CSV table of C-alpha atoms in Angstrom, one decimal:
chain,number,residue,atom,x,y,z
A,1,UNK,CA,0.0,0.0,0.0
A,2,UNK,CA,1.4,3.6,-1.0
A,3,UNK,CA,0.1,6.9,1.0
A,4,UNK,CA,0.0,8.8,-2.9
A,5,UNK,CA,-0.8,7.0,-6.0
A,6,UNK,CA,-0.6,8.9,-9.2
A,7,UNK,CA,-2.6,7.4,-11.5
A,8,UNK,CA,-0.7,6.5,-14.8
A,9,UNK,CA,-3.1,6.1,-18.1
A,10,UNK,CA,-0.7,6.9,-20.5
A,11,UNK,CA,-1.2,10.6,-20.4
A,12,UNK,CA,1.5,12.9,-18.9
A,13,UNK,CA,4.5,13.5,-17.5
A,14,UNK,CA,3.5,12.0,-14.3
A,15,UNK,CA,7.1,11.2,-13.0
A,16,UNK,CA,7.5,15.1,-12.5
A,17,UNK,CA,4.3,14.7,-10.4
A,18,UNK,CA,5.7,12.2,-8.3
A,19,UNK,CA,9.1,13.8,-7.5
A,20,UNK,CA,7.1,16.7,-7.0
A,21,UNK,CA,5.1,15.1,-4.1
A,22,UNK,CA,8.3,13.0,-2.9
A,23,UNK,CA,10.0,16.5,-2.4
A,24,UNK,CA,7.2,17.9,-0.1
A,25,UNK,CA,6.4,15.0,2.0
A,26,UNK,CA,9.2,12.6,2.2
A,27,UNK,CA,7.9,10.5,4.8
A,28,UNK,CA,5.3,9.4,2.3
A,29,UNK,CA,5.7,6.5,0.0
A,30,UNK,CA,4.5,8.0,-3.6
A,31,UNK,CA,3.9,5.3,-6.5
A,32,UNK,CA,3.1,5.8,-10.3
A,33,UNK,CA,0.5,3.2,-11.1
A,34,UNK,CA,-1.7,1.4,-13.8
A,35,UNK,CA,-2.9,-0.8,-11.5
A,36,UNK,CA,-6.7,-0.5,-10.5
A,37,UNK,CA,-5.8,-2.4,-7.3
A,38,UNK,CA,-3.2,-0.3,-6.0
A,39,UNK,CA,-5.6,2.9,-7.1
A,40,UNK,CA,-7.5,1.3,-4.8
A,41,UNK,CA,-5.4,0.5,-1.5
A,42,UNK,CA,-3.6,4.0,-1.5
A,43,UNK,CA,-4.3,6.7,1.1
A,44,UNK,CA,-4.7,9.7,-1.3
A,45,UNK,CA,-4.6,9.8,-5.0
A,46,UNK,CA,-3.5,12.0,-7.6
A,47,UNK,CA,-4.7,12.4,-11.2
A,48,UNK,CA,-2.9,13.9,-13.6
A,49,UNK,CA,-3.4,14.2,-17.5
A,50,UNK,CA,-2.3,16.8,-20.2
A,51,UNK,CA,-3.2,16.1,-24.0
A,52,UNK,CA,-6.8,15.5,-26.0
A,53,UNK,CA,-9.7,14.4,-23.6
A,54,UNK,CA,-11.1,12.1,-25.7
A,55,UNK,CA,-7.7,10.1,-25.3
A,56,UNK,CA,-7.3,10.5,-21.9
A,57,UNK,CA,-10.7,9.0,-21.0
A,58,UNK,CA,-10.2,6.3,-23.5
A,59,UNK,CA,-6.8,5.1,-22.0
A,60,UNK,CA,-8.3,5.3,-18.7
A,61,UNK,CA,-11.0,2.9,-19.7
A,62,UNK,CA,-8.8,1.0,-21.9
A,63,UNK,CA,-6.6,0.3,-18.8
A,64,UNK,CA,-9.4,-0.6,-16.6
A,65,UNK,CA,-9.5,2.3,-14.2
A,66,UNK,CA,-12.4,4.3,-14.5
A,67,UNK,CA,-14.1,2.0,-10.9
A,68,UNK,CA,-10.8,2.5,-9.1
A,69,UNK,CA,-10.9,6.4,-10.1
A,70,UNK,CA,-14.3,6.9,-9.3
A,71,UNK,CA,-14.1,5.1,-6.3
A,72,UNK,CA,-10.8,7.2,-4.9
A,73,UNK,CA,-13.0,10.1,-5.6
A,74,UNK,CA,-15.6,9.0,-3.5
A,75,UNK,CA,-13.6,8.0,-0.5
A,76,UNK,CA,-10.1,9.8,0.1
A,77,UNK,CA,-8.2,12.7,-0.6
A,78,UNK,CA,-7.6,13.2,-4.5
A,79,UNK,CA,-6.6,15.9,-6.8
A,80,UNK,CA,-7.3,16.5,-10.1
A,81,UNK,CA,-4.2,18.1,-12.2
A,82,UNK,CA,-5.0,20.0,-15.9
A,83,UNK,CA,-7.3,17.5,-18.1
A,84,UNK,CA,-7.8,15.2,-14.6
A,85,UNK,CA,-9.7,19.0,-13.4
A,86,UNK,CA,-11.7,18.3,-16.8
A,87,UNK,CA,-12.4,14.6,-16.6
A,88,UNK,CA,-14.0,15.0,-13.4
A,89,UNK,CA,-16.9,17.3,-14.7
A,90,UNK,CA,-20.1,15.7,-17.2
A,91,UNK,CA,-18.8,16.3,-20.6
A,92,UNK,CA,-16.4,18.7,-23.0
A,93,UNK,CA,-16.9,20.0,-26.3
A,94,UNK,CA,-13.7,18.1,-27.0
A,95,UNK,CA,-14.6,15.6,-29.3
A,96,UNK,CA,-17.7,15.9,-27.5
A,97,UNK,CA,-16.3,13.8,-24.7
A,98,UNK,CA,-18.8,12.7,-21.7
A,99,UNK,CA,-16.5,12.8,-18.5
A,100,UNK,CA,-16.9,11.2,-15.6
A,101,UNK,CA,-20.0,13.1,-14.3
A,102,UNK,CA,-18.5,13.6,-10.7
A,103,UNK,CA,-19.3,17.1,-10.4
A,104,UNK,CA,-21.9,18.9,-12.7
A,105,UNK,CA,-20.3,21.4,-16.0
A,106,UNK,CA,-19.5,21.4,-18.9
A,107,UNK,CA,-15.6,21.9,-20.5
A,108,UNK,CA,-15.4,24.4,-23.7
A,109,UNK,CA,-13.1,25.8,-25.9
A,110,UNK,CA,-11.8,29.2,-25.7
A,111,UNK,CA,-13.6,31.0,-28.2
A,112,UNK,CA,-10.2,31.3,-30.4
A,113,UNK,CA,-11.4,34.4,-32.6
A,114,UNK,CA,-13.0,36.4,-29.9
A,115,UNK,CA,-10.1,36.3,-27.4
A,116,UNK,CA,-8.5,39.6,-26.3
A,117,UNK,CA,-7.2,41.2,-23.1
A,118,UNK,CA,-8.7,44.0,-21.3
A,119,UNK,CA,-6.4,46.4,-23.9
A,120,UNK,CA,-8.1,44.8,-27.2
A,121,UNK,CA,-4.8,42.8,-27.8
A,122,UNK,CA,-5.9,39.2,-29.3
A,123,UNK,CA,-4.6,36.7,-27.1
A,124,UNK,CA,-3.6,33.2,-28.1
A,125,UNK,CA,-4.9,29.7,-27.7
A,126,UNK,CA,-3.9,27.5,-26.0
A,127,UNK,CA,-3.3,29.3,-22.9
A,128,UNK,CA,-0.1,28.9,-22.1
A,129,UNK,CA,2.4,30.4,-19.0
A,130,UNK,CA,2.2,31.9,-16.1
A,131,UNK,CA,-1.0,33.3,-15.0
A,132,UNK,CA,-2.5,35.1,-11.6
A,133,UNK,CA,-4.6,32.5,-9.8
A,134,UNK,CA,-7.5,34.4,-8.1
A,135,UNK,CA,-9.2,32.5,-4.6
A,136,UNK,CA,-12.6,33.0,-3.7
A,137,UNK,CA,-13.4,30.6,-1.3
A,138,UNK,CA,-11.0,29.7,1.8
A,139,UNK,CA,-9.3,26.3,1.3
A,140,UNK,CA,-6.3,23.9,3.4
A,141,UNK,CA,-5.0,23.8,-0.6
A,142,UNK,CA,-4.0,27.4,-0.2
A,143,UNK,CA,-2.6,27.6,3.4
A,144,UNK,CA,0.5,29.5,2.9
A,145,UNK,CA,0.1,30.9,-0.6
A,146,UNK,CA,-0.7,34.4,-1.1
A,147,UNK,CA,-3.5,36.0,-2.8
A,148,UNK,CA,-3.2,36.4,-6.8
A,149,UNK,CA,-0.1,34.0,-6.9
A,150,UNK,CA,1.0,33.1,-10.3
A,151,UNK,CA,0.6,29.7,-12.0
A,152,UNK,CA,1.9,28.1,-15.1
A,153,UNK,CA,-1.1,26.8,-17.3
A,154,UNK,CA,-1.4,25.1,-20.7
A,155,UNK,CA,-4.8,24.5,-21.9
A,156,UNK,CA,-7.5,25.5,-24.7
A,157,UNK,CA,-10.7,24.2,-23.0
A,158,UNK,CA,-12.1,25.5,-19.9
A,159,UNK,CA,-14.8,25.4,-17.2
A,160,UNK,CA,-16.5,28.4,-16.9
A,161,UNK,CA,-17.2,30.1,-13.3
A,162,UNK,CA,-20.7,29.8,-14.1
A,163,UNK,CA,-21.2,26.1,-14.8
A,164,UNK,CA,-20.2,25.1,-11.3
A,165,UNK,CA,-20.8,25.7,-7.3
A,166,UNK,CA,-17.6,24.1,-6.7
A,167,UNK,CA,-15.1,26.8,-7.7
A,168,UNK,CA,-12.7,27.9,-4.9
A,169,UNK,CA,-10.4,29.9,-7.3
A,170,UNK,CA,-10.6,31.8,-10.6
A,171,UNK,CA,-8.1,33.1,-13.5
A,172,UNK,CA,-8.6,35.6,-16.4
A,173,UNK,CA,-7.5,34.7,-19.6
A,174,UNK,CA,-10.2,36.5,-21.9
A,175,UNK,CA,-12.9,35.7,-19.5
A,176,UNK,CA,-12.9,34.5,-15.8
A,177,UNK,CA,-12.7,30.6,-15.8
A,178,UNK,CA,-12.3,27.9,-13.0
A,179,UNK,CA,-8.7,27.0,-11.7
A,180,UNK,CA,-9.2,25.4,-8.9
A,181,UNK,CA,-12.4,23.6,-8.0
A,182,UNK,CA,-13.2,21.3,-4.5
A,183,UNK,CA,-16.0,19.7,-3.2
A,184,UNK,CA,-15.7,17.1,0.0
A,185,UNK,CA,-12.6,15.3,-0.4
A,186,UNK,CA,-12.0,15.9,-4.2
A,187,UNK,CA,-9.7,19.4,-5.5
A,188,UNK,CA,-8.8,19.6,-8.8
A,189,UNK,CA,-6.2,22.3,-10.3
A,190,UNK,CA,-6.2,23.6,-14.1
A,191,UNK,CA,-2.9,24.7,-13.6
A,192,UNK,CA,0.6,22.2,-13.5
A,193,UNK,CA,1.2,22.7,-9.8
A,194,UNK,CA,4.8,20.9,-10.2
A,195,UNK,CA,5.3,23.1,-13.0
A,196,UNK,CA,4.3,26.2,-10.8
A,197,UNK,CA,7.2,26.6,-8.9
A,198,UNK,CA,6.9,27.5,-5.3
A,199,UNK,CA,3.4,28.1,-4.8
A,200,UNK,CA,2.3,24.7,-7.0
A,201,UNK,CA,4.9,23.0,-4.5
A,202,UNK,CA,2.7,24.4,-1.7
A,203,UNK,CA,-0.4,23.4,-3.0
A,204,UNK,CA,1.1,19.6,-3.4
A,205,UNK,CA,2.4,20.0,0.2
A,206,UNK,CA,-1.0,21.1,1.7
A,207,UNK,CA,-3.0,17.9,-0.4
A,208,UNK,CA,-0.3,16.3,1.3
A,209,UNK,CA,-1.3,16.9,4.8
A,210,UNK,CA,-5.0,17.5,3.9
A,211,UNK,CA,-7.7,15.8,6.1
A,212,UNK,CA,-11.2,16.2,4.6
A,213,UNK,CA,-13.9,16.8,6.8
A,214,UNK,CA,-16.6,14.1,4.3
A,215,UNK,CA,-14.4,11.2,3.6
């Protein structure tokens, strides 16, 4: 049994993740994994993914992980990293993609053509870099991490802040969208945390330690 699995479906650079989590909290035992079984026997759970959604959620059937996934979000700590933020919501516009349904939305594309800053300067899609990262709502995920902190995105679909009650954090790229959402004992992060330098360290560090209240 490991205290952190990071569930491995073929879709990202999940190693960084790992080190990531091994640097914050090295008194817990942190394991890349395809297996359902060990999904399922770990203490918290991460789930990464970066790429298409429609290939993310097939390779997560394909390897037989959708019940171990779905059960880790019911049960204990788990956070959602990028496209694992998206999978967790009902469906995208990406290939027209149904996701896994555990919190209501539905995942867009930034409207490409229509995109500009608050100066009229056309902005570019993906979204990629650093970004300010806006919290609304009071969370252990942001203990230690100052208001309007910067983190490093890469994306072209989004949640919009209107699509969900679970938002604890916002960004503005064009329009306000979701970057970090939580309910119970799931969080989920648009942003690459172990790409954001110190302040995605300190988010990693405080799903470390976190303790939900509705396990």
């Amino acid at each position: 049994m490991s205290d952190v699995a990071v569930v491995d479906y073929g879709m990202g650079n999940l190693r960084s993740v790992a080190k990531a989590i091994e640097h914050v909290a090295p008194r817990l035992s942190v394991e890349v994994t395809s297996d359902a079984r060990q999904v399922a026997r770990a203490a918290r759970v991460v789930f990464p993914g970066q790429g298409a959604m429609p290939d993310c959620m097939r390779e997560m059937e394909a390897r037989g992980l959708r019940a171990a996934v779905l059960e880790a979000a019911a049960t204990k700590p788990f956070l959602g990293i990028c496209i694992g933020l998206q999978m967790l919501f009902e469906a995208s516009e990406e290939g027209d993609t149904p996701g896994l349904g555990l919190l209501p939305g539905r995942v867009q594309r930034f409207p490409g053509e229509r995109m500009a800053d608050e100066r009229g300067a056309r902005l570019k899609v993906p979204h990629m870099g650093w970004n300010e990262v806006r919290q609304t709502v009071e969370h252990p995920l942001w203990r230690g991490i100052p208001q309007d902190s910067r983190f490093y995105f890469v994306h072209s679909y989004y949640l919009s802040c209107n699509d969900t009650d679970a938002v604890i954090a916002t960004c503005t790229y064009g329009a306000p969208f979701a970057a970090v959402v939580a309910r119970d004992n799931i969080a989920a992060t648009q942003f690459h945390p172990e790409k954001s330098q110190d302040s995605g360290i300190q988010v990693l560090k405080n799903f470390a330690r976190w303790e939900p209240a509705h396990r």
